[in-house]
Amino acid sequence: MADATNQGTTKMAEACPGLTYEKLCWTADWHIREETYAKALAEIVNLQHRLPMAEQWGDGSTSSSDGQAFPIAMRRPVIAQTNAKYGRDPVVTFYTHISDRYAPFHTKAISSTVRDAPHVLDGLLGHDTDLRIREHYTDTAGFTDQVFAACTLLGFRFAPRIRDLGDQRIYTLNRPKQYPTLLPLIGGRIQARKIEQSWDEILRLASSIRMGTVTASLILGKLASYPRQNGLAQALRELGRIERTLFTLDWIQNPDLRQRATIGLNKGEARNTLARAVFFHRRGAVRDRLREDLQNKASGLNLAVAAIILWNTVYLQKAVQMLADEGTPVPPECMPHLSPLGWEHINMTGDYVWSLQRVTTLEKLRPLRRHRLPSKGALPYSQKAAGDSSRP
């Protein structure tokens, strides 16, 4: 919670009766690491995905990723630098992957001056959950030709929502003149010979990423910085152009694909709104300088957000079942529109009281709160007298 709310151990010790600063520091030194955060997150995500309510939002095979910028309250940060997109002040980006069932299964603190694209595969391959993602969505900043190629080689369908798609060019294996109708959209011809010459190196690269010998963000970043004459970089770019061309044609012809990508990205944006509310202290400005501390902040925030999503999913399921038992079931067409991202019922500030005796299980939940519906003929809240401060 100290990482999730951006309060730090000192403020958290003051807000937790019975806990001291020394105890929290000892716990952080011995137990707070990127690996332990990942294992704790996997337990929450796996439980949330097994709930029947989560099945209403997707089958668990698609995901999206997006970066969220947080300001750094220092002029000389280590990992974050000034990015004109976010203004003059330095920021750090928390890049998070979220499944179609609203579970944020991976997060990473990255520099704000690099593109999101090299880090897409880190989340798809580096999580400890039981998810089996087949299709992934990003915005324009999350795609390059090399990411298209790497995703295909590793078995993922990459579907970014590309801004200004009309300005993008497609590529052909044959001469462009053989496609007179598409000639204004064609940007050139695929150099298949370069792919054939470097095919063994491409497979070796994909195997290294799959086995974890090297992270995808590291090797893709290196390839992007290589000279344009590098054989492997050129071959991977040509292979990515093939995949991007096939995707562009499918995007134009398939409205279902466009709808799925938009829904997936909207879930990520809604999750970012919840994360912004949880990360409230110092107005969301971080004061850490080391990469490890920034990663702990991102992991702690993501873990708390995942816990809130699990809590909401459990109680949404209970509320839906209660309405069904009372004879007023929720219409099936409305179920996918319910969301576990609300936080109006959660107190972000105050004292944080921890009690090991009050253990909650799925069989012993808190009673649901019932809201009294307005009586027939009552005026809506917006039509009440200006001096009436009562609420419906």
Short mmCIF file of C-alpha atoms in Angstrom, two decimals:
data_model
loop_
_atom_site.label_atom_id
_atom_site.label_comp_id
_atom_site.label_asym_id
_atom_site.label_seq_id
_atom_site.Cartn_x
_atom_site.Cartn_y
_atom_site.Cartn_z
CA MET A 1 0.00 0.00 0.00
CA ALA A 2 2.94 2.34 0.59
CA ASP A 3 3.98 1.83 -3.03
CA ALA A 4 0.43 1.77 -4.41
CA THR A 5 -0.69 5.04 -2.84
CA ASN A 6 2.72 6.74 -3.33
CA GLN A 7 2.93 7.54 0.39
CA GLY A 8 6.16 5.72 1.17
CA THR A 9 7.00 3.84 4.35
CA THR A 10 7.16 6.90 6.60
CA LYS A 11 3.63 8.13 5.86
CA MET A 12 2.27 4.59 5.78
CA ALA A 13 3.67 3.86 9.23
CA GLU A 14 1.85 6.94 10.54
CA ALA A 15 -1.41 5.80 8.90
CA CYS A 16 -1.24 2.20 10.16
CA PRO A 17 -1.96 1.82 13.91
CA GLY A 18 0.28 -0.79 15.50
CA LEU A 19 2.98 -0.72 12.80
CA THR A 20 6.28 1.13 13.03
CA TYR A 21 8.54 2.57 10.40
CA GLU A 22 11.28 0.09 11.34
CA LYS A 23 8.91 -2.86 10.89
CA LEU A 24 7.80 -1.69 7.46
CA CYS A 25 11.40 -1.10 6.36
CA TRP A 26 12.38 -4.58 7.53
CA THR A 27 9.45 -6.10 5.62
CA ALA A 28 10.30 -4.15 2.47
CA ASP A 29 13.97 -5.16 2.60
CA TRP A 30 13.20 -8.84 2.99
CA HIS A 31 10.06 -9.33 0.93
CA ILE A 32 9.47 -6.50 -1.57
CA ARG A 33 11.02 -7.39 -4.92
CA GLU A 34 9.88 -7.47 -8.53
CA GLU A 35 9.65 -11.28 -8.39
CA THR A 36 7.47 -11.38 -5.27
CA TYR A 37 5.19 -8.68 -6.67
CA ALA A 38 4.79 -10.76 -9.86
CA LYS A 39 3.89 -13.91 -7.91
CA ALA A 40 1.35 -12.06 -5.75
CA LEU A 41 -0.19 -10.47 -8.84
CA ALA A 42 -0.45 -13.87 -10.53
CA GLU A 43 -2.49 -15.26 -7.63
CA ILE A 44 -4.99 -12.39 -7.82
CA VAL A 45 -5.27 -12.49 -11.62
CA ASN A 46 -5.74 -16.27 -11.72
CA LEU A 47 -8.50 -16.12 -9.12
CA GLN A 48 -10.27 -13.28 -10.90
CA HIS A 49 -10.15 -15.14 -14.21
CA ARG A 50 -11.71 -18.25 -12.65
CA LEU A 51 -14.79 -16.39 -11.45
CA PRO A 52 -17.95 -16.93 -13.54
CA MET A 53 -18.60 -13.18 -13.62
CA ALA A 54 -15.33 -12.52 -15.44
CA GLU A 55 -16.44 -14.78 -18.30
CA GLN A 56 -19.02 -12.14 -19.24
CA TRP A 57 -16.24 -9.75 -20.33
CA GLY A 58 -14.21 -12.06 -22.57
CA ASP A 59 -12.69 -15.49 -22.96
CA GLY A 60 -9.31 -14.46 -21.56
CA SER A 61 -7.46 -14.81 -24.87
CA THR A 62 -7.04 -11.11 -25.78
CA SER A 63 -5.27 -8.24 -24.06
CA SER A 64 -4.16 -4.65 -24.55
CA SER A 65 -1.32 -2.50 -23.26
CA ASP A 66 -0.85 1.20 -22.72
CA GLY A 67 1.55 3.55 -20.97
CA GLN A 68 0.53 5.93 -18.19
CA ALA A 69 2.75 8.91 -17.37
CA PHE A 70 3.40 10.06 -13.80
CA PRO A 71 5.40 13.23 -13.06
CA ILE A 72 8.72 13.03 -11.24
CA ALA A 73 9.30 15.66 -8.59
CA MET A 74 13.00 15.99 -9.40
CA ARG A 75 14.92 17.79 -12.09
CA ARG A 76 17.52 15.07 -12.53
CA PRO A 77 15.76 11.70 -12.64
CA VAL A 78 17.60 8.55 -13.66
CA ILE A 79 15.03 6.59 -15.64
CA ALA A 80 12.69 9.36 -16.75
CA GLN A 81 13.55 12.35 -18.86
CA THR A 82 11.67 15.22 -20.36
CA ASN A 83 9.25 14.27 -23.14
CA ALA A 84 7.60 17.05 -25.12
CA LYS A 85 4.40 15.02 -25.27
CA TYR A 86 3.93 15.43 -21.51
CA GLY A 87 5.22 18.97 -21.12
CA ARG A 88 8.43 20.41 -19.75
CA ASP A 89 8.61 18.38 -16.54
CA PRO A 90 10.16 14.88 -16.46
CA VAL A 91 7.83 11.90 -16.19
CA VAL A 92 8.08 8.15 -15.84
CA THR A 93 5.81 5.77 -17.73
CA PHE A 94 4.14 2.75 -16.16
CA TYR A 95 3.46 0.40 -19.08
CA THR A 96 0.67 -2.04 -18.19
CA HIS A 97 -0.92 -5.04 -19.89
CA ILE A 98 -4.59 -5.79 -19.14
CA SER A 99 -6.64 -8.81 -20.24
CA ASP A 100 -10.11 -8.70 -21.76
CA ARG A 101 -11.42 -9.67 -18.31
CA TYR A 102 -10.02 -6.44 -16.83
CA ALA A 103 -7.11 -8.14 -15.03
CA PRO A 104 -3.83 -6.12 -15.22
CA PHE A 105 -1.37 -9.01 -15.45
CA HIS A 106 1.92 -7.15 -16.05
CA THR A 107 3.42 -3.71 -15.51
CA LYS A 108 6.81 -2.16 -16.08
CA ALA A 109 8.40 1.21 -15.36
CA ILE A 110 10.04 2.54 -18.52
CA SER A 111 11.60 5.79 -19.66
CA SER A 112 9.25 8.35 -21.13
CA THR A 113 11.63 9.05 -24.01
CA VAL A 114 11.37 5.61 -25.64
CA ARG A 115 8.52 4.14 -27.63
CA ASP A 116 6.18 1.62 -26.06
CA ALA A 117 6.62 -0.84 -28.93
CA PRO A 118 9.73 -2.75 -27.71
CA HIS A 119 8.01 -3.50 -24.39
CA VAL A 120 4.86 -5.11 -25.81
CA LEU A 121 6.32 -8.62 -25.83
CA ASP A 122 7.83 -8.27 -22.34
CA GLY A 123 4.34 -8.32 -20.85
CA LEU A 124 3.03 -11.07 -23.10
CA LEU A 125 5.95 -13.38 -22.27
CA GLY A 126 7.04 -12.23 -18.81
CA HIS A 127 3.95 -12.71 -16.66
CA ASP A 128 3.47 -15.56 -14.15
CA THR A 129 -0.28 -15.99 -14.64
CA ASP A 130 -2.18 -18.83 -16.32
CA LEU A 131 -3.36 -16.58 -19.15
CA ARG A 132 -2.99 -17.76 -22.74
CA ILE A 133 -3.09 -14.60 -24.80
CA ARG A 134 -3.56 -15.00 -28.56
CA GLU A 135 -4.43 -11.46 -29.72
CA HIS A 136 -3.02 -8.18 -28.42
CA TYR A 137 -4.00 -4.54 -29.01
CA THR A 138 -2.00 -1.33 -28.66
CA ASP A 139 -2.23 2.25 -29.87
CA THR A 140 0.03 3.85 -32.48
CA ALA A 141 3.03 4.19 -30.15
CA GLY A 142 3.02 0.42 -29.56
CA PHE A 143 3.79 -0.77 -33.09
CA THR A 144 6.76 -1.05 -35.41
CA ASP A 145 7.44 -3.41 -38.29
CA GLN A 146 9.85 -5.38 -36.13
CA VAL A 147 7.22 -5.83 -33.39
CA PHE A 148 4.82 -7.15 -36.04
CA ALA A 149 7.42 -9.72 -37.07
CA ALA A 150 8.38 -10.73 -33.51
CA CYS A 151 4.75 -11.17 -32.41
CA THR A 152 4.03 -13.41 -35.38
CA LEU A 153 7.13 -15.53 -34.78
CA LEU A 154 6.15 -15.99 -31.12
CA GLY A 155 2.54 -16.93 -31.85
CA PHE A 156 0.64 -13.71 -31.08
CA ARG A 157 -1.82 -11.87 -33.30
CA PHE A 158 -0.73 -8.24 -33.11
CA ALA A 159 -3.56 -5.75 -33.76
CA PRO A 160 -2.59 -2.12 -33.08
CA ARG A 161 -5.00 0.75 -33.62
CA ILE A 162 -2.88 2.84 -35.98
CA ARG A 163 -3.48 6.57 -36.18
CA ASP A 164 -3.69 8.04 -39.70
CA LEU A 165 -4.03 4.62 -41.26
CA GLY A 166 -4.70 6.24 -44.64
CA ASP A 167 -1.12 7.53 -44.67
CA GLN A 168 0.33 4.06 -44.09
CA ARG A 169 1.64 2.08 -47.05
CA ILE A 170 1.31 -1.60 -47.84
CA TYR A 171 3.89 -3.80 -49.55
CA THR A 172 3.68 -6.58 -52.11
CA LEU A 173 5.77 -9.62 -52.98
CA ASN A 174 5.23 -9.04 -56.70
CA ARG A 175 5.65 -5.91 -58.74
CA PRO A 176 3.29 -3.14 -57.59
CA LYS A 177 2.10 -2.60 -61.18
CA GLN A 178 0.29 -5.93 -60.99
CA TYR A 179 -2.18 -4.33 -58.58
CA PRO A 180 -3.40 -1.20 -60.37
CA THR A 181 -6.35 -0.70 -58.01
CA LEU A 182 -4.10 -0.66 -54.91
CA LEU A 183 -1.25 1.22 -56.56
CA PRO A 184 -1.84 4.49 -54.59
CA LEU A 185 -1.54 2.53 -51.32
CA ILE A 186 1.54 0.49 -52.21
CA GLY A 187 4.81 1.77 -50.80
CA GLY A 188 7.17 -0.75 -52.38
CA ARG A 189 8.08 -4.39 -52.87
CA ILE A 190 9.07 -6.89 -50.19
CA GLN A 191 12.70 -7.95 -50.44
CA ALA A 192 12.09 -11.63 -49.79
CA ARG A 193 15.70 -12.54 -50.47
CA LYS A 194 16.85 -10.75 -47.32
CA ILE A 195 14.39 -12.80 -45.26
CA GLU A 196 15.67 -16.03 -46.81
CA GLN A 197 19.31 -15.12 -46.18
CA SER A 198 18.73 -14.30 -42.50
CA TRP A 199 16.06 -16.89 -41.74
CA ASP A 200 18.26 -18.96 -39.41
CA GLU A 201 19.20 -15.85 -37.44
CA ILE A 202 15.54 -14.83 -37.23
CA LEU A 203 14.62 -18.22 -35.76
CA ARG A 204 17.54 -18.03 -33.34
CA LEU A 205 16.37 -14.59 -32.23
CA ALA A 206 12.79 -15.80 -31.69
CA SER A 207 14.03 -18.80 -29.69
CA SER A 208 16.19 -16.59 -27.47
CA ILE A 209 13.23 -14.37 -26.67
CA ARG A 210 10.91 -17.32 -26.05
CA MET A 211 13.39 -19.07 -23.73
CA GLY A 212 14.07 -15.87 -21.78
CA THR A 213 17.74 -15.68 -22.73
CA VAL A 214 17.17 -12.04 -23.65
CA THR A 215 14.21 -9.75 -23.15
CA ALA A 216 12.27 -8.66 -26.21
CA SER A 217 12.56 -4.97 -25.32
CA LEU A 218 16.35 -5.19 -25.09
CA ILE A 219 16.97 -7.00 -28.36
CA LEU A 220 14.37 -5.02 -30.33
CA GLY A 221 15.83 -1.80 -29.00
CA LYS A 222 19.30 -2.92 -30.07
CA LEU A 223 18.08 -3.86 -33.55
CA ALA A 224 16.36 -0.48 -33.92
CA SER A 225 19.66 1.26 -33.16
CA TYR A 226 21.69 -0.83 -35.61
CA PRO A 227 22.74 0.70 -38.94
CA ARG A 228 20.21 0.27 -41.73
CA GLN A 229 22.63 -2.08 -43.50
CA ASN A 230 22.43 -4.70 -40.72
CA GLY A 231 21.16 -7.92 -42.28
CA LEU A 232 19.07 -9.18 -39.34
CA ALA A 233 17.42 -5.81 -38.76
CA GLN A 234 16.55 -5.52 -42.45
CA ALA A 235 15.18 -9.07 -42.63
CA LEU A 236 13.02 -8.56 -39.54
CA ARG A 237 11.72 -5.29 -40.97
CA GLU A 238 10.80 -6.95 -44.28
CA LEU A 239 9.01 -9.77 -42.45
CA GLY A 240 7.16 -7.19 -40.36
CA ARG A 241 6.06 -5.37 -43.48
CA ILE A 242 4.41 -8.55 -44.72
CA GLU A 243 2.52 -8.96 -41.46
CA ARG A 244 1.58 -5.28 -41.30
CA THR A 245 0.24 -5.39 -44.85
CA LEU A 246 -1.93 -8.42 -44.08
CA PHE A 247 -3.15 -6.75 -40.89
CA THR A 248 -3.94 -3.46 -42.65
CA LEU A 249 -6.05 -5.20 -45.27
CA ASP A 250 -7.85 -7.19 -42.58
CA TRP A 251 -8.41 -4.03 -40.52
CA ILE A 252 -10.04 -2.28 -43.48
CA GLN A 253 -12.34 -5.19 -44.30
CA ASN A 254 -13.14 -6.53 -40.84
CA PRO A 255 -15.30 -4.28 -38.60
CA ASP A 256 -15.27 -6.93 -35.85
CA LEU A 257 -11.48 -6.58 -35.54
CA ARG A 258 -11.76 -2.80 -35.22
CA GLN A 259 -14.45 -3.18 -32.57
CA ARG A 260 -12.43 -5.70 -30.55
CA ALA A 261 -9.36 -3.47 -30.60
CA THR A 262 -11.33 -0.42 -29.51
CA ILE A 263 -13.01 -2.29 -26.66
CA GLY A 264 -9.67 -3.68 -25.47
CA LEU A 265 -7.96 -0.29 -25.50
CA ASN A 266 -10.90 1.35 -23.75
CA LYS A 267 -10.55 -1.16 -20.91
CA GLY A 268 -6.93 -0.17 -20.53
CA GLU A 269 -7.80 3.53 -20.45
CA ALA A 270 -10.46 2.90 -17.79
CA ARG A 271 -7.94 0.95 -15.74
CA ASN A 272 -5.55 3.93 -15.94
CA THR A 273 -8.25 6.16 -14.46
CA LEU A 274 -8.56 3.81 -11.47
CA ALA A 275 -4.78 3.70 -11.08
CA ARG A 276 -4.63 7.49 -11.07
CA ALA A 277 -7.16 7.59 -8.22
CA VAL A 278 -5.21 5.04 -6.14
CA PHE A 279 -1.84 6.75 -6.71
CA PHE A 280 -3.07 9.92 -5.02
CA HIS A 281 -0.28 11.07 -2.66
CA ARG A 282 1.73 14.12 -3.81
CA ARG A 283 -0.76 14.41 -6.66
CA GLY A 284 0.76 11.36 -8.32
CA ALA A 285 4.31 12.75 -8.47
CA VAL A 286 7.00 10.20 -7.59
CA ARG A 287 10.23 11.10 -5.82
CA ASP A 288 12.18 7.90 -6.42
CA ARG A 289 15.25 7.97 -8.62
CA LEU A 290 16.41 4.36 -8.89
CA ARG A 291 14.93 2.06 -11.48
CA GLU A 292 14.25 -0.61 -8.82
CA ASP A 293 12.25 1.82 -6.67
CA LEU A 294 10.24 3.02 -9.65
CA GLN A 295 9.49 -0.58 -10.61
CA ASN A 296 8.31 -1.29 -7.06
CA LYS A 297 6.00 1.72 -7.29
CA ALA A 298 4.54 0.44 -10.56
CA SER A 299 4.18 -3.12 -9.24
CA GLY A 300 2.60 -2.03 -5.97
CA LEU A 301 0.11 0.18 -7.78
CA ASN A 302 -0.79 -2.59 -10.21
CA LEU A 303 -1.22 -5.09 -7.38
CA ALA A 304 -3.62 -2.79 -5.51
CA VAL A 305 -5.59 -2.10 -8.69
CA ALA A 306 -5.83 -5.84 -9.38
CA ALA A 307 -7.08 -6.42 -5.82
CA ILE A 308 -9.80 -3.78 -6.29
CA ILE A 309 -10.82 -5.39 -9.59
CA LEU A 310 -10.99 -8.81 -7.91
CA TRP A 311 -13.08 -7.38 -5.04
CA ASN A 312 -15.50 -5.72 -7.45
CA THR A 313 -15.79 -8.85 -9.58
CA VAL A 314 -16.66 -10.99 -6.56
CA TYR A 315 -19.35 -8.62 -5.32
CA LEU A 316 -20.74 -7.93 -8.79
CA GLN A 317 -21.20 -11.66 -9.13
CA LYS A 318 -22.96 -11.80 -5.78
CA ALA A 319 -25.24 -8.88 -6.69
CA VAL A 320 -26.19 -10.42 -10.03
CA GLN A 321 -26.96 -13.74 -8.34
CA MET A 322 -29.10 -11.99 -5.69
CA LEU A 323 -31.15 -10.22 -8.37
CA ALA A 324 -31.64 -13.52 -10.18
CA ASP A 325 -32.84 -15.19 -6.97
CA GLU A 326 -35.35 -12.35 -6.44
CA GLY A 327 -36.82 -12.84 -9.90
CA THR A 328 -35.34 -9.69 -11.50
CA PRO A 329 -32.27 -10.99 -13.37
CA VAL A 330 -29.90 -8.70 -15.21
CA PRO A 331 -30.57 -8.95 -18.97
CA PRO A 332 -27.84 -11.01 -20.70
CA GLU A 333 -27.14 -8.21 -23.18
CA CYS A 334 -26.30 -5.87 -20.27
CA MET A 335 -23.81 -8.18 -18.57
CA PRO A 336 -20.79 -7.35 -20.81
CA HIS A 337 -21.30 -3.65 -20.03
CA LEU A 338 -20.79 -4.07 -16.28
CA SER A 339 -17.32 -3.05 -15.17
CA PRO A 340 -15.22 -3.91 -12.07
CA LEU A 341 -13.30 -0.63 -12.25
CA GLY A 342 -15.46 1.51 -9.95
CA TRP A 343 -13.97 2.92 -6.75
CA GLU A 344 -16.68 5.19 -5.31
CA HIS A 345 -17.24 2.66 -2.50
CA ILE A 346 -13.54 2.57 -1.52
CA ASN A 347 -11.97 4.97 0.99
CA MET A 348 -8.54 5.87 -0.35
CA THR A 349 -7.48 7.96 2.66
CA GLY A 350 -7.65 7.48 6.42
CA ASP A 351 -6.16 4.91 8.78
CA TYR A 352 -5.20 1.53 7.32
CA VAL A 353 -6.08 -1.13 9.89
CA TRP A 354 -4.77 -4.65 9.37
CA SER A 355 -6.26 -7.55 11.30
CA LEU A 356 -5.18 -11.15 10.75
CA GLN A 357 -8.24 -12.36 12.68
CA ARG A 358 -10.70 -10.91 10.15
CA VAL A 359 -10.12 -13.35 7.30
CA THR A 360 -12.58 -13.10 4.42
CA THR A 361 -13.35 -16.01 2.11
CA LEU A 362 -15.57 -16.38 -0.94
CA GLU A 363 -18.06 -18.22 1.26
CA LYS A 364 -18.14 -15.45 3.89
CA LEU A 365 -18.63 -12.10 2.18
CA ARG A 366 -19.85 -8.77 3.45
CA PRO A 367 -23.58 -8.08 2.99
CA LEU A 368 -24.49 -6.06 -0.06
CA ARG A 369 -25.67 -2.49 0.38
CA ARG A 370 -29.12 -1.76 -0.97
CA HIS A 371 -30.00 1.62 -2.42
CA ARG A 372 -33.58 2.79 -1.97
CA LEU A 373 -35.21 3.41 -5.32
CA PRO A 374 -37.21 6.67 -5.70
CA SER A 375 -40.95 6.29 -5.22
CA LYS A 376 -43.28 6.45 -8.18
CA GLY A 377 -43.90 10.03 -9.24
CA ALA A 378 -40.93 11.45 -7.34
CA LEU A 379 -38.97 14.17 -9.06
CA PRO A 380 -35.51 13.27 -10.37
CA TYR A 381 -32.57 14.60 -8.40
CA SER A 382 -31.78 17.22 -11.03
CA GLN A 383 -35.31 18.67 -10.72
CA LYS A 384 -35.34 19.09 -6.94
CA ALA A 385 -35.26 22.46 -5.28
CA ALA A 386 -31.90 24.17 -5.28
CA GLY A 387 -31.74 24.20 -1.48
CA ASP A 388 -32.49 20.47 -1.14
CA SER A 389 -29.20 18.66 -0.56
CA SER A 390 -30.73 15.20 -0.08
CA ARG A 391 -29.60 12.42 -2.40
CA PRO A 392 -31.72 9.79 -4.17
#
